[in-house]
mmCIF file of C-alpha atoms in Angstrom:
data_model
loop_
_atom_site.group_PDB
_atom_site.id
_atom_site.type_symbol
_atom_site.label_atom_id
_atom_site.label_comp_id
_atom_site.label_asym_id
_atom_site.label_seq_id
_atom_site.Cartn_x
_atom_site.Cartn_y
_atom_site.Cartn_z
ATOM 1 C CA UNK I 25 32.856 -67.230 -3.849
ATOM 2 C CA UNK I 26 32.793 -65.500 -0.490
ATOM 3 C CA UNK I 27 29.664 -65.147 1.597
ATOM 4 C CA UNK I 28 28.404 -61.618 2.089
ATOM 5 C CA UNK I 29 27.615 -59.871 5.365
ATOM 6 C CA UNK I 30 24.393 -60.934 7.029
ATOM 7 C CA UNK I 31 22.471 -59.424 9.922
ATOM 8 C CA UNK I 32 24.967 -58.239 12.535
ATOM 9 C CA UNK I 33 27.731 -60.230 10.824
ATOM 10 C CA UNK I 34 26.474 -63.503 12.394
ATOM 11 C CA UNK I 35 25.822 -65.080 8.994
ATOM 12 C CA UNK I 36 29.403 -64.526 7.848
ATOM 13 C CA UNK I 37 30.753 -65.961 11.096
ATOM 14 C CA UNK I 38 28.587 -69.068 10.840
ATOM 15 C CA UNK I 39 29.442 -69.520 7.165
ATOM 16 C CA UNK I 40 33.166 -69.193 7.857
ATOM 17 C CA UNK I 41 32.943 -71.674 10.735
ATOM 18 C CA UNK I 42 31.001 -74.103 8.542
ATOM 19 C CA UNK I 43 33.675 -73.885 5.839
ATOM 20 C CA UNK I 44 36.396 -74.728 8.363
ATOM 21 C CA UNK I 45 34.361 -77.630 9.722
ATOM 22 C CA UNK I 46 33.714 -78.993 6.221
ATOM 23 C CA UNK I 47 37.414 -78.772 5.416
ATOM 24 C CA UNK I 48 38.065 -80.751 8.609
ATOM 25 C CA UNK I 49 35.483 -83.319 7.319
ATOM 26 C CA UNK I 50 33.153 -82.630 10.264
ATOM 27 C CA UNK I 51 30.133 -82.641 8.013
ATOM 28 C CA UNK I 52 27.308 -82.836 10.563
ATOM 29 C CA UNK I 53 28.672 -79.827 12.480
ATOM 30 C CA UNK I 54 29.291 -77.938 9.231
ATOM 31 C CA UNK I 55 25.663 -78.412 8.192
ATOM 32 C CA UNK I 56 24.438 -76.906 11.476
ATOM 33 C CA UNK I 57 26.423 -73.719 10.872
ATOM 34 C CA UNK I 58 25.532 -73.508 7.173
ATOM 35 C CA UNK I 59 21.871 -73.716 8.178
ATOM 36 C CA UNK I 60 22.337 -70.937 10.746
ATOM 37 C CA UNK I 61 24.075 -68.760 8.160
ATOM 38 C CA UNK I 62 21.347 -69.500 5.609
ATOM 39 C CA UNK I 63 18.632 -68.363 8.015
ATOM 40 C CA UNK I 64 20.473 -65.107 8.761
ATOM 41 C CA UNK I 65 21.160 -64.397 5.075
ATOM 42 C CA UNK I 66 17.501 -64.961 4.237
ATOM 43 C CA UNK I 67 16.472 -62.579 7.050
ATOM 44 C CA UNK I 68 18.668 -59.812 5.627
ATOM 45 C CA UNK I 69 17.681 -60.524 1.994
ATOM 46 C CA UNK I 70 21.309 -61.293 1.136
ATOM 47 C CA UNK I 71 20.800 -63.392 -1.997
ATOM 48 C CA UNK I 72 24.512 -63.900 -2.614
ATOM 49 C CA UNK I 73 24.946 -65.343 0.874
ATOM 50 C CA UNK I 74 21.883 -67.566 0.480
ATOM 51 C CA UNK I 75 23.292 -68.844 -2.809
ATOM 52 C CA UNK I 76 26.668 -69.645 -1.240
ATOM 53 C CA UNK I 77 24.937 -71.561 1.541
ATOM 54 C CA UNK I 78 22.801 -73.672 -0.764
ATOM 55 C CA UNK I 79 25.758 -74.710 -2.938
ATOM 56 C CA UNK I 80 27.918 -75.440 0.120
ATOM 57 C CA UNK I 81 25.099 -77.426 1.747
ATOM 58 C CA UNK I 82 24.716 -79.408 -1.476
ATOM 59 C CA UNK I 83 28.418 -80.242 -1.457
ATOM 60 C CA UNK I 84 28.298 -81.268 2.206
ATOM 61 C CA UNK I 85 25.179 -83.420 1.948
ATOM 62 C CA UNK I 86 26.671 -85.108 -1.130
ATOM 63 C CA UNK I 87 29.875 -85.872 0.777
ATOM 64 C CA UNK I 88 27.745 -87.571 3.468
ATOM 65 C CA UNK I 89 25.795 -89.589 0.917
ATOM 66 C CA UNK I 90 22.519 -87.667 1.359
ATOM 67 C CA UNK I 91 22.015 -87.310 -2.378
ATOM 68 C CA UNK I 92 18.341 -86.341 -2.351
ATOM 69 C CA UNK I 93 18.968 -83.464 0.073
ATOM 70 C CA UNK I 94 22.077 -82.476 -1.878
ATOM 71 C CA UNK I 95 20.070 -82.308 -5.106
ATOM 72 C CA UNK I 96 17.396 -80.158 -3.471
ATOM 73 C CA UNK I 97 20.036 -77.691 -2.235
ATOM 74 C CA UNK I 98 21.697 -77.484 -5.653
ATOM 75 C CA UNK I 99 18.343 -76.847 -7.328
ATOM 76 C CA UNK I 100 17.587 -74.057 -4.839
ATOM 77 C CA UNK I 101 21.011 -72.599 -5.589
ATOM 78 C CA UNK I 102 20.452 -72.761 -9.348
ATOM 79 C CA UNK I 103 17.168 -70.880 -8.994
ATOM 80 C CA UNK I 104 18.845 -68.064 -7.068
ATOM 81 C CA UNK I 105 21.840 -68.000 -9.433
ATOM 82 C CA UNK I 106 19.504 -67.397 -12.355
ATOM 83 C CA UNK I 107 17.996 -64.417 -10.521
ATOM 84 C CA UNK I 108 21.342 -62.925 -9.448
ATOM 85 C CA UNK I 109 23.111 -63.739 -12.702
ATOM 86 C CA UNK I 110 25.929 -65.598 -10.929
ATOM 87 C CA UNK I 111 26.961 -67.967 -13.723
ATOM 88 C CA UNK I 112 29.881 -69.395 -11.746
ATOM 89 C CA UNK I 113 27.608 -70.539 -8.927
ATOM 90 C CA UNK I 114 25.051 -71.818 -11.432
ATOM 91 C CA UNK I 115 27.713 -74.008 -13.065
ATOM 92 C CA UNK I 116 28.966 -75.254 -9.669
ATOM 93 C CA UNK I 117 25.408 -76.187 -8.694
ATOM 94 C CA UNK I 118 24.844 -77.936 -12.037
ATOM 95 C CA UNK I 119 27.908 -80.150 -11.600
ATOM 96 C CA UNK I 120 26.923 -80.910 -8.001
ATOM 97 C CA UNK I 121 23.398 -81.755 -9.110
ATOM 98 C CA UNK I 122 24.799 -84.032 -11.807
ATOM 99 C CA UNK I 123 26.978 -85.906 -9.320
ATOM 100 C CA UNK I 124 24.006 -86.292 -6.958
ATOM 101 C CA UNK I 125 21.684 -87.564 -9.695
ATOM 102 C CA UNK I 126 24.404 -89.953 -10.852
ATOM 103 C CA UNK I 127 24.691 -91.461 -7.381
ATOM 104 C CA UNK I 128 20.941 -92.119 -7.429
ATOM 105 C CA UNK I 129 21.316 -94.203 -10.588
ATOM 106 C CA UNK I 130 20.463 -91.733 -13.352
ATOM 107 C CA UNK I 131 23.769 -91.289 -15.162
ATOM 108 C CA UNK I 132 22.061 -90.047 -18.353
ATOM 109 C CA UNK I 133 20.463 -87.004 -16.680
ATOM 110 C CA UNK I 134 23.671 -86.503 -14.716
ATOM 111 C CA UNK I 135 25.655 -86.211 -17.946
ATOM 112 C CA UNK I 136 23.246 -83.565 -19.267
ATOM 113 C CA UNK I 137 23.690 -81.489 -16.112
ATOM 114 C CA UNK I 138 27.488 -81.824 -16.178
ATOM 115 C CA UNK I 139 27.661 -80.946 -19.887
ATOM 116 C CA UNK I 140 25.515 -77.866 -19.292
ATOM 117 C CA UNK I 141 27.892 -76.765 -16.545
ATOM 118 C CA UNK I 142 30.909 -77.401 -18.802
ATOM 119 C CA UNK I 143 29.467 -75.047 -21.431
ATOM 120 C CA UNK I 144 29.114 -72.299 -18.833
ATOM 121 C CA UNK I 145 32.660 -72.805 -17.538
ATOM 122 C CA UNK I 146 33.989 -72.596 -21.106
ATOM 123 C CA UNK I 147 31.954 -69.468 -21.900
ATOM 124 C CA UNK I 148 33.367 -67.591 -18.887
ATOM 125 C CA UNK I 149 36.908 -68.975 -19.214
ATOM 126 C CA UNK I 150 36.856 -70.866 -15.909
ATOM 127 C CA UNK I 151 39.651 -73.395 -16.517
ATOM 128 C CA UNK I 152 39.390 -74.983 -13.077
ATOM 129 C CA UNK I 153 35.662 -75.481 -13.601
ATOM 130 C CA UNK I 154 36.317 -77.038 -17.004
ATOM 131 C CA UNK I 155 38.815 -79.483 -15.465
ATOM 132 C CA UNK I 156 36.366 -80.391 -12.706
ATOM 133 C CA UNK I 157 33.545 -80.975 -15.194
ATOM 134 C CA UNK I 158 35.848 -83.270 -17.231
ATOM 135 C CA UNK I 159 36.568 -85.257 -14.067
ATOM 136 C CA UNK I 160 32.832 -85.492 -13.318
ATOM 137 C CA UNK I 161 32.098 -86.531 -16.905
ATOM 138 C CA UNK I 162 34.773 -89.248 -16.769
ATOM 139 C CA UNK I 163 33.230 -90.760 -13.648
ATOM 140 C CA UNK I 164 29.848 -90.753 -15.352
ATOM 141 C CA UNK I 165 31.261 -92.664 -18.330
ATOM 142 C CA UNK I 166 32.629 -95.214 -15.876
ATOM 143 C CA UNK I 167 29.226 -95.730 -14.261
ATOM 144 C CA UNK I 168 27.637 -95.984 -17.703
ATOM 145 C CA UNK I 169 30.102 -98.778 -18.416
ATOM 146 C CA UNK I 170 32.005 -96.955 -21.183
ATOM 147 C CA UNK I 171 35.415 -97.637 -19.654
ATOM 148 C CA UNK I 172 37.473 -96.596 -22.672
ATOM 149 C CA UNK I 173 35.953 -93.114 -22.692
ATOM 150 C CA UNK I 174 36.202 -92.945 -18.902
ATOM 151 C CA UNK I 175 39.970 -93.530 -19.029
ATOM 152 C CA UNK I 176 40.457 -91.062 -21.893
ATOM 153 C CA UNK I 177 38.416 -88.372 -20.151
ATOM 154 C CA UNK I 178 40.163 -88.863 -16.800
ATOM 155 C CA UNK I 179 43.457 -88.419 -18.705
ATOM 156 C CA UNK I 180 42.159 -85.132 -20.157
ATOM 157 C CA UNK I 181 41.118 -83.984 -16.688
ATOM 158 C CA UNK I 182 44.544 -84.951 -15.339
ATOM 159 C CA UNK I 183 46.265 -82.866 -18.031
ATOM 160 C CA UNK I 184 44.084 -79.864 -17.184
ATOM 161 C CA UNK I 185 44.713 -80.190 -13.447
ATOM 162 C CA UNK I 186 48.460 -80.486 -14.066
ATOM 163 C CA UNK I 187 48.412 -77.343 -16.195
ATOM 164 C CA UNK I 188 46.623 -75.519 -13.376
ATOM 165 C CA UNK I 189 48.999 -77.028 -10.772
ATOM 166 C CA UNK I 190 45.879 -78.159 -8.894
ATOM 167 C CA UNK I 191 47.376 -80.881 -6.703
ATOM 168 C CA UNK I 192 44.041 -81.969 -5.250
ATOM 169 C CA UNK I 193 42.518 -82.266 -8.715
ATOM 170 C CA UNK I 194 45.543 -84.271 -9.891
ATOM 171 C CA UNK I 195 45.141 -86.711 -6.988
ATOM 172 C CA UNK I 196 41.426 -87.245 -7.647
ATOM 173 C CA UNK I 197 42.128 -87.776 -11.350
ATOM 174 C CA UNK I 198 44.651 -90.462 -10.329
ATOM 175 C CA UNK I 199 41.906 -92.159 -8.288
ATOM 176 C CA UNK I 200 39.543 -92.066 -11.250
ATOM 177 C CA UNK I 201 42.207 -93.600 -13.467
ATOM 178 C CA UNK I 202 42.966 -96.198 -10.786
ATOM 179 C CA UNK I 203 39.368 -97.385 -10.640
ATOM 180 C CA UNK I 204 38.794 -97.319 -14.403
ATOM 181 C CA UNK I 205 42.065 -99.165 -15.062
ATOM 182 C CA UNK I 206 41.056 -101.871 -12.587
ATOM 183 C CA UNK I 207 37.732 -102.623 -14.281
ATOM 184 C CA UNK I 208 39.614 -102.590 -17.610
ATOM 185 C CA UNK I 209 41.736 -105.327 -15.980
ATOM 186 C CA UNK I 210 44.909 -103.244 -16.167
ATOM 187 C CA UNK I 211 45.854 -104.057 -12.597
ATOM 188 C CA UNK I 212 49.446 -102.790 -12.695
ATOM 189 C CA UNK I 213 48.282 -99.363 -13.895
ATOM 190 C CA UNK I 214 45.473 -99.321 -11.344
ATOM 191 C CA UNK I 215 47.864 -99.897 -8.460
ATOM 192 C CA UNK I 216 50.295 -97.290 -9.826
ATOM 193 C CA UNK I 217 47.619 -94.594 -10.012
ATOM 194 C CA UNK I 218 46.279 -95.332 -6.538
ATOM 195 C CA UNK I 219 49.803 -95.165 -5.084
ATOM 196 C CA UNK I 220 50.361 -91.796 -6.748
ATOM 197 C CA UNK I 221 47.019 -90.600 -5.367
ATOM 198 C CA UNK I 222 47.794 -91.901 -1.887
ATOM 199 C CA UNK I 223 51.161 -90.099 -1.790
ATOM 200 C CA UNK I 224 49.516 -86.870 -2.948
ATOM 201 C CA UNK I 225 46.694 -87.072 -0.404
ATOM 202 C CA UNK I 226 49.180 -87.637 2.413
ATOM 203 C CA UNK I 227 50.950 -84.404 1.469
ATOM 204 C CA UNK I 228 47.620 -82.569 1.165
ATOM 205 C CA UNK I 229 46.366 -84.014 4.471
ATOM 206 C CA UNK I 230 43.114 -84.927 2.706
ATOM 207 C CA UNK I 231 41.296 -87.456 4.909
ATOM 208 C CA UNK I 232 38.644 -88.409 2.374
ATOM 209 C CA UNK I 233 41.228 -88.704 -0.381
ATOM 210 C CA UNK I 234 43.378 -90.958 1.775
ATOM 211 C CA UNK I 235 40.409 -93.225 2.465
ATOM 212 C CA UNK I 236 39.542 -93.276 -1.249
ATOM 213 C CA UNK I 237 43.087 -94.244 -2.239
ATOM 214 C CA UNK I 238 43.372 -96.855 0.558
ATOM 215 C CA UNK I 239 40.231 -98.552 -0.728
ATOM 216 C CA UNK I 240 41.616 -98.426 -4.259
ATOM 217 C CA UNK I 241 44.909 -99.944 -3.136
ATOM 218 C CA UNK I 242 42.963 -102.649 -1.326
ATOM 219 C CA UNK I 243 41.108 -103.567 -4.496
ATOM 220 C CA UNK I 244 44.374 -103.491 -6.458
ATOM 221 C CA UNK I 245 45.895 -105.999 -4.024
ATOM 222 C CA UNK I 246 42.718 -108.096 -4.243
ATOM 223 C CA UNK I 247 43.168 -108.298 -8.030
ATOM 224 C CA UNK I 248 46.697 -109.601 -7.444
ATOM 225 C CA UNK I 249 45.203 -112.207 -5.069
ATOM 226 C CA UNK I 250 46.976 -110.609 -2.110
ATOM 227 C CA UNK I 251 43.824 -110.838 -0.014
ATOM 228 C CA UNK I 252 45.387 -110.171 3.369
ATOM 229 C CA UNK I 253 47.153 -107.112 1.961
ATOM 230 C CA UNK I 254 43.860 -105.948 0.481
ATOM 231 C CA UNK I 255 42.026 -106.366 3.785
ATOM 232 C CA UNK I 256 44.664 -104.278 5.570
ATOM 233 C CA UNK I 257 43.990 -101.380 3.198
ATOM 234 C CA UNK I 258 40.203 -101.822 3.485
ATOM 235 C CA UNK I 259 40.449 -101.568 7.274
ATOM 236 C CA UNK I 260 42.377 -98.294 6.946
ATOM 237 C CA UNK I 261 39.831 -96.928 4.479
ATOM 238 C CA UNK I 262 36.848 -98.030 6.563
ATOM 239 C CA UNK I 263 38.128 -96.322 9.714
ATOM 240 C CA UNK I 264 38.545 -93.014 7.898
ATOM 241 C CA UNK I 265 35.189 -93.212 6.102
ATOM 242 C CA UNK I 266 33.478 -93.994 9.392
ATOM 243 C CA UNK I 267 35.242 -91.077 11.043
ATOM 244 C CA UNK I 268 34.031 -88.562 8.437
ATOM 245 C CA UNK I 269 30.552 -90.076 8.131
ATOM 246 C CA UNK I 270 30.700 -90.971 4.435
ATOM 247 C CA UNK I 271 28.173 -93.795 4.223
ATOM 248 C CA UNK I 272 28.431 -94.327 0.475
ATOM 249 C CA UNK I 273 32.179 -94.816 0.157
ATOM 250 C CA UNK I 274 32.127 -96.853 3.381
ATOM 251 C CA UNK I 275 29.470 -99.090 1.820
ATOM 252 C CA UNK I 276 31.636 -99.833 -1.219
ATOM 253 C CA UNK I 277 34.518 -100.632 1.126
ATOM 254 C CA UNK I 278 32.288 -103.084 3.012
ATOM 255 C CA UNK I 279 31.354 -104.690 -0.324
ATOM 256 C CA UNK I 280 35.050 -105.063 -1.175
ATOM 257 C CA UNK I 281 35.670 -106.784 2.173
ATOM 258 C CA UNK I 282 32.709 -109.091 1.558
ATOM 259 C CA UNK I 283 34.053 -110.018 -1.865
ATOM 260 C CA UNK I 284 37.503 -110.706 -0.387
ATOM 261 C CA UNK I 285 36.055 -112.972 2.300
ATOM 262 C CA UNK I 286 34.021 -114.798 -0.359
ATOM 263 C CA UNK I 287 37.180 -115.660 -2.291
ATOM 264 C CA UNK I 288 38.884 -116.709 0.952
ATOM 265 C CA UNK I 289 36.015 -119.096 1.693
ATOM 266 C CA UNK I 290 34.883 -117.177 4.795
ATOM 267 C CA UNK I 291 31.241 -117.236 3.804
ATOM 268 C CA UNK I 292 29.664 -116.198 7.124
ATOM 269 C CA UNK I 293 31.896 -113.120 7.356
ATOM 270 C CA UNK I 294 31.251 -112.296 3.694
ATOM 271 C CA UNK I 295 27.473 -112.464 4.154
ATOM 272 C CA UNK I 296 27.628 -110.160 7.179
ATOM 273 C CA UNK I 297 29.583 -107.552 5.206
ATOM 274 C CA UNK I 298 27.305 -107.764 2.155
ATOM 275 C CA UNK I 299 24.206 -107.312 4.323
ATOM 276 C CA UNK I 300 25.692 -104.325 6.157
ATOM 277 C CA UNK I 301 26.788 -102.802 2.869
ATOM 278 C CA UNK I 302 23.347 -103.333 1.303
ATOM 279 C CA UNK I 303 21.630 -101.688 4.282
ATOM 280 C CA UNK I 304 23.724 -98.536 3.752
ATOM 281 C CA UNK I 305 23.091 -98.561 -0.006
ATOM 282 C CA UNK I 306 19.367 -98.813 0.709
ATOM 283 C CA UNK I 307 19.610 -95.754 2.993
ATOM 284 C CA UNK I 308 21.490 -93.714 0.403
ATOM 285 C CA UNK I 309 19.267 -94.928 -2.469
ATOM 286 C CA UNK I 310 22.228 -96.208 -4.490
ATOM 287 C CA UNK I 311 20.922 -98.818 -6.976
ATOM 288 C CA UNK I 312 24.381 -99.619 -8.350
ATOM 289 C CA UNK I 313 25.666 -100.515 -4.898
ATOM 290 C CA UNK I 314 22.628 -102.673 -4.238
ATOM 291 C CA UNK I 315 23.240 -104.554 -7.497
ATOM 292 C CA UNK I 316 26.777 -105.394 -6.365
ATOM 293 C CA UNK I 317 25.436 -106.691 -3.056
ATOM 294 C CA UNK I 318 22.767 -108.706 -4.875
ATOM 295 C CA UNK I 319 25.479 -110.371 -6.939
ATOM 296 C CA UNK I 320 27.687 -110.971 -3.890
ATOM 297 C CA UNK I 321 24.906 -112.560 -1.844
ATOM 298 C CA UNK I 322 23.884 -114.618 -4.881
ATOM 299 C CA UNK I 323 27.406 -116.020 -5.111
ATOM 300 C CA UNK I 324 27.318 -117.037 -1.465
ATOM 301 C CA UNK I 325 23.958 -118.753 -1.953
ATOM 302 C CA UNK I 326 25.346 -120.634 -4.932
ATOM 303 C CA UNK I 327 28.380 -121.756 -2.938
ATOM 304 C CA UNK I 328 26.068 -123.025 -0.195
ATOM 305 C CA UNK I 329 24.132 -125.119 -2.706
ATOM 306 C CA UNK I 330 21.109 -122.827 -2.985
ATOM 307 C CA UNK I 331 21.497 -122.606 -6.743
ATOM 308 C CA UNK I 332 17.906 -121.727 -7.658
ATOM 309 C CA UNK I 333 17.878 -118.824 -5.203
ATOM 310 C CA UNK I 334 21.270 -117.640 -6.496
ATOM 311 C CA UNK I 335 20.034 -117.632 -10.098
ATOM 312 C CA UNK I 336 17.005 -115.562 -9.081
ATOM 313 C CA UNK I 337 19.298 -112.970 -7.492
ATOM 314 C CA UNK I 338 21.552 -112.861 -10.547
ATOM 315 C CA UNK I 339 18.530 -112.435 -12.815
ATOM 316 C CA UNK I 340 17.052 -109.710 -10.620
ATOM 317 C CA UNK I 341 20.417 -107.926 -10.673
ATOM 318 C CA UNK I 342 20.516 -108.224 -14.465
ATOM 319 C CA UNK I 343 17.065 -106.678 -14.781
ATOM 320 C CA UNK I 344 18.119 -103.822 -12.478
ATOM 321 C CA UNK I 345 21.155 -103.141 -14.657
ATOM 322 C CA UNK I 346 18.843 -102.861 -17.664
ATOM 323 C CA UNK I 347 16.563 -100.492 -15.770
ATOM 324 C CA UNK I 348 19.454 -98.158 -14.881
ATOM 325 C CA UNK I 349 21.427 -98.855 -18.089
ATOM 326 C CA UNK I 350 24.545 -99.978 -16.267
ATOM 327 C CA UNK I 351 26.704 -101.683 -18.894
ATOM 328 C CA UNK I 352 29.515 -103.013 -16.736
ATOM 329 C CA UNK I 353 27.327 -104.377 -13.948
ATOM 330 C CA UNK I 354 25.066 -105.910 -16.601
ATOM 331 C CA UNK I 355 28.068 -107.870 -17.938
ATOM 332 C CA UNK I 356 28.865 -109.098 -14.435
ATOM 333 C CA UNK I 357 25.276 -110.253 -13.874
ATOM 334 C CA UNK I 358 25.261 -112.137 -17.184
ATOM 335 C CA UNK I 359 28.653 -113.665 -16.396
ATOM 336 C CA UNK I 360 27.382 -114.958 -13.049
ATOM 337 C CA UNK I 361 24.199 -116.289 -14.631
ATOM 338 C CA UNK I 362 26.253 -118.124 -17.246
ATOM 339 C CA UNK I 363 28.511 -119.512 -14.515
ATOM 340 C CA UNK I 364 25.491 -120.722 -12.579
ATOM 341 C CA UNK I 365 24.025 -122.392 -15.676
ATOM 342 C CA UNK I 366 27.297 -124.168 -16.512
ATOM 343 C CA UNK I 367 27.836 -125.043 -12.853
ATOM 344 C CA UNK I 368 31.402 -123.709 -12.781
ATOM 345 C CA UNK I 369 33.618 -120.746 -12.027
ATOM 346 C CA UNK I 370 32.611 -119.738 -8.504
ATOM 347 C CA UNK I 371 33.577 -117.649 -6.662
ATOM 348 C CA UNK I 372 34.240 -114.801 -9.086
ATOM 349 C CA UNK I 373 36.643 -112.079 -7.996
ATOM 350 C CA UNK I 374 34.885 -109.076 -9.583
ATOM 351 C CA UNK I 375 37.162 -106.087 -10.281
#
């Protein structure tokens, strides 16, 4: 969609500037100009412009890890879309809302929102929207812990993106397949997909995508026990995430570094990274991330001989996975509890 003319054309100018800034991953500056455009569009009763701003703000806040604010913007957009009858924008807002809800730990409600959007895309023949909703659905299956369906759905999304010759979509589908293959313990495939994604993002000059694929490559190397190689990729990813202000992805990178240091026996460094990661996850209200940090810190406590404290952390993590119905993380928590009970197997190198 294209924003409509606001009072004196200032709204369009601010919206256009915000779009350029968002594309350049300057999210904080983009938000300032989206907000200016939104105010001008509201003043001139330009509902189409207001709608564009709310959806764009949702996308930008989500990219920064401000999921609550993102959800509020998407909901505002959905309300206006219902009034104006803009089904395309309504579907875009529904997918965005689903991705925001998912990041806050509610994958079940997220799936409902994404499925609702998919129905709209299908009804209006929006093939790109259908492909995007498949990609979003696949990621939700992964968080649920249904890895088989995640892989199958990412493959479907990849096929759709290839048909559309959507190179960005193809690259993000590769990343999804890379992550899902890793947790399925198909490490060779995981590395292959992340390399394909990394090559594509370099050609597209996509900073976030590059960071995403670097982190994936780091985890792939970690699975092959090439810890130094993994750390080199994590450093590259972390620098880019920090540059664009993506706290969530940066937090998962910090967790990966902490896990690597744990396996290397550098317990002080590992603890520092887990604590920094957990602080960011607390800010962004990401329960899944906090569970991973809980497990990581528990491992370190166990290795230092504080076995009772470690078991309490593992058990608390297990209860949290039940609360949020996280199948994969629940398995990890049980595995660590079993390891602690049998007094063997530490440290684990979680995929």
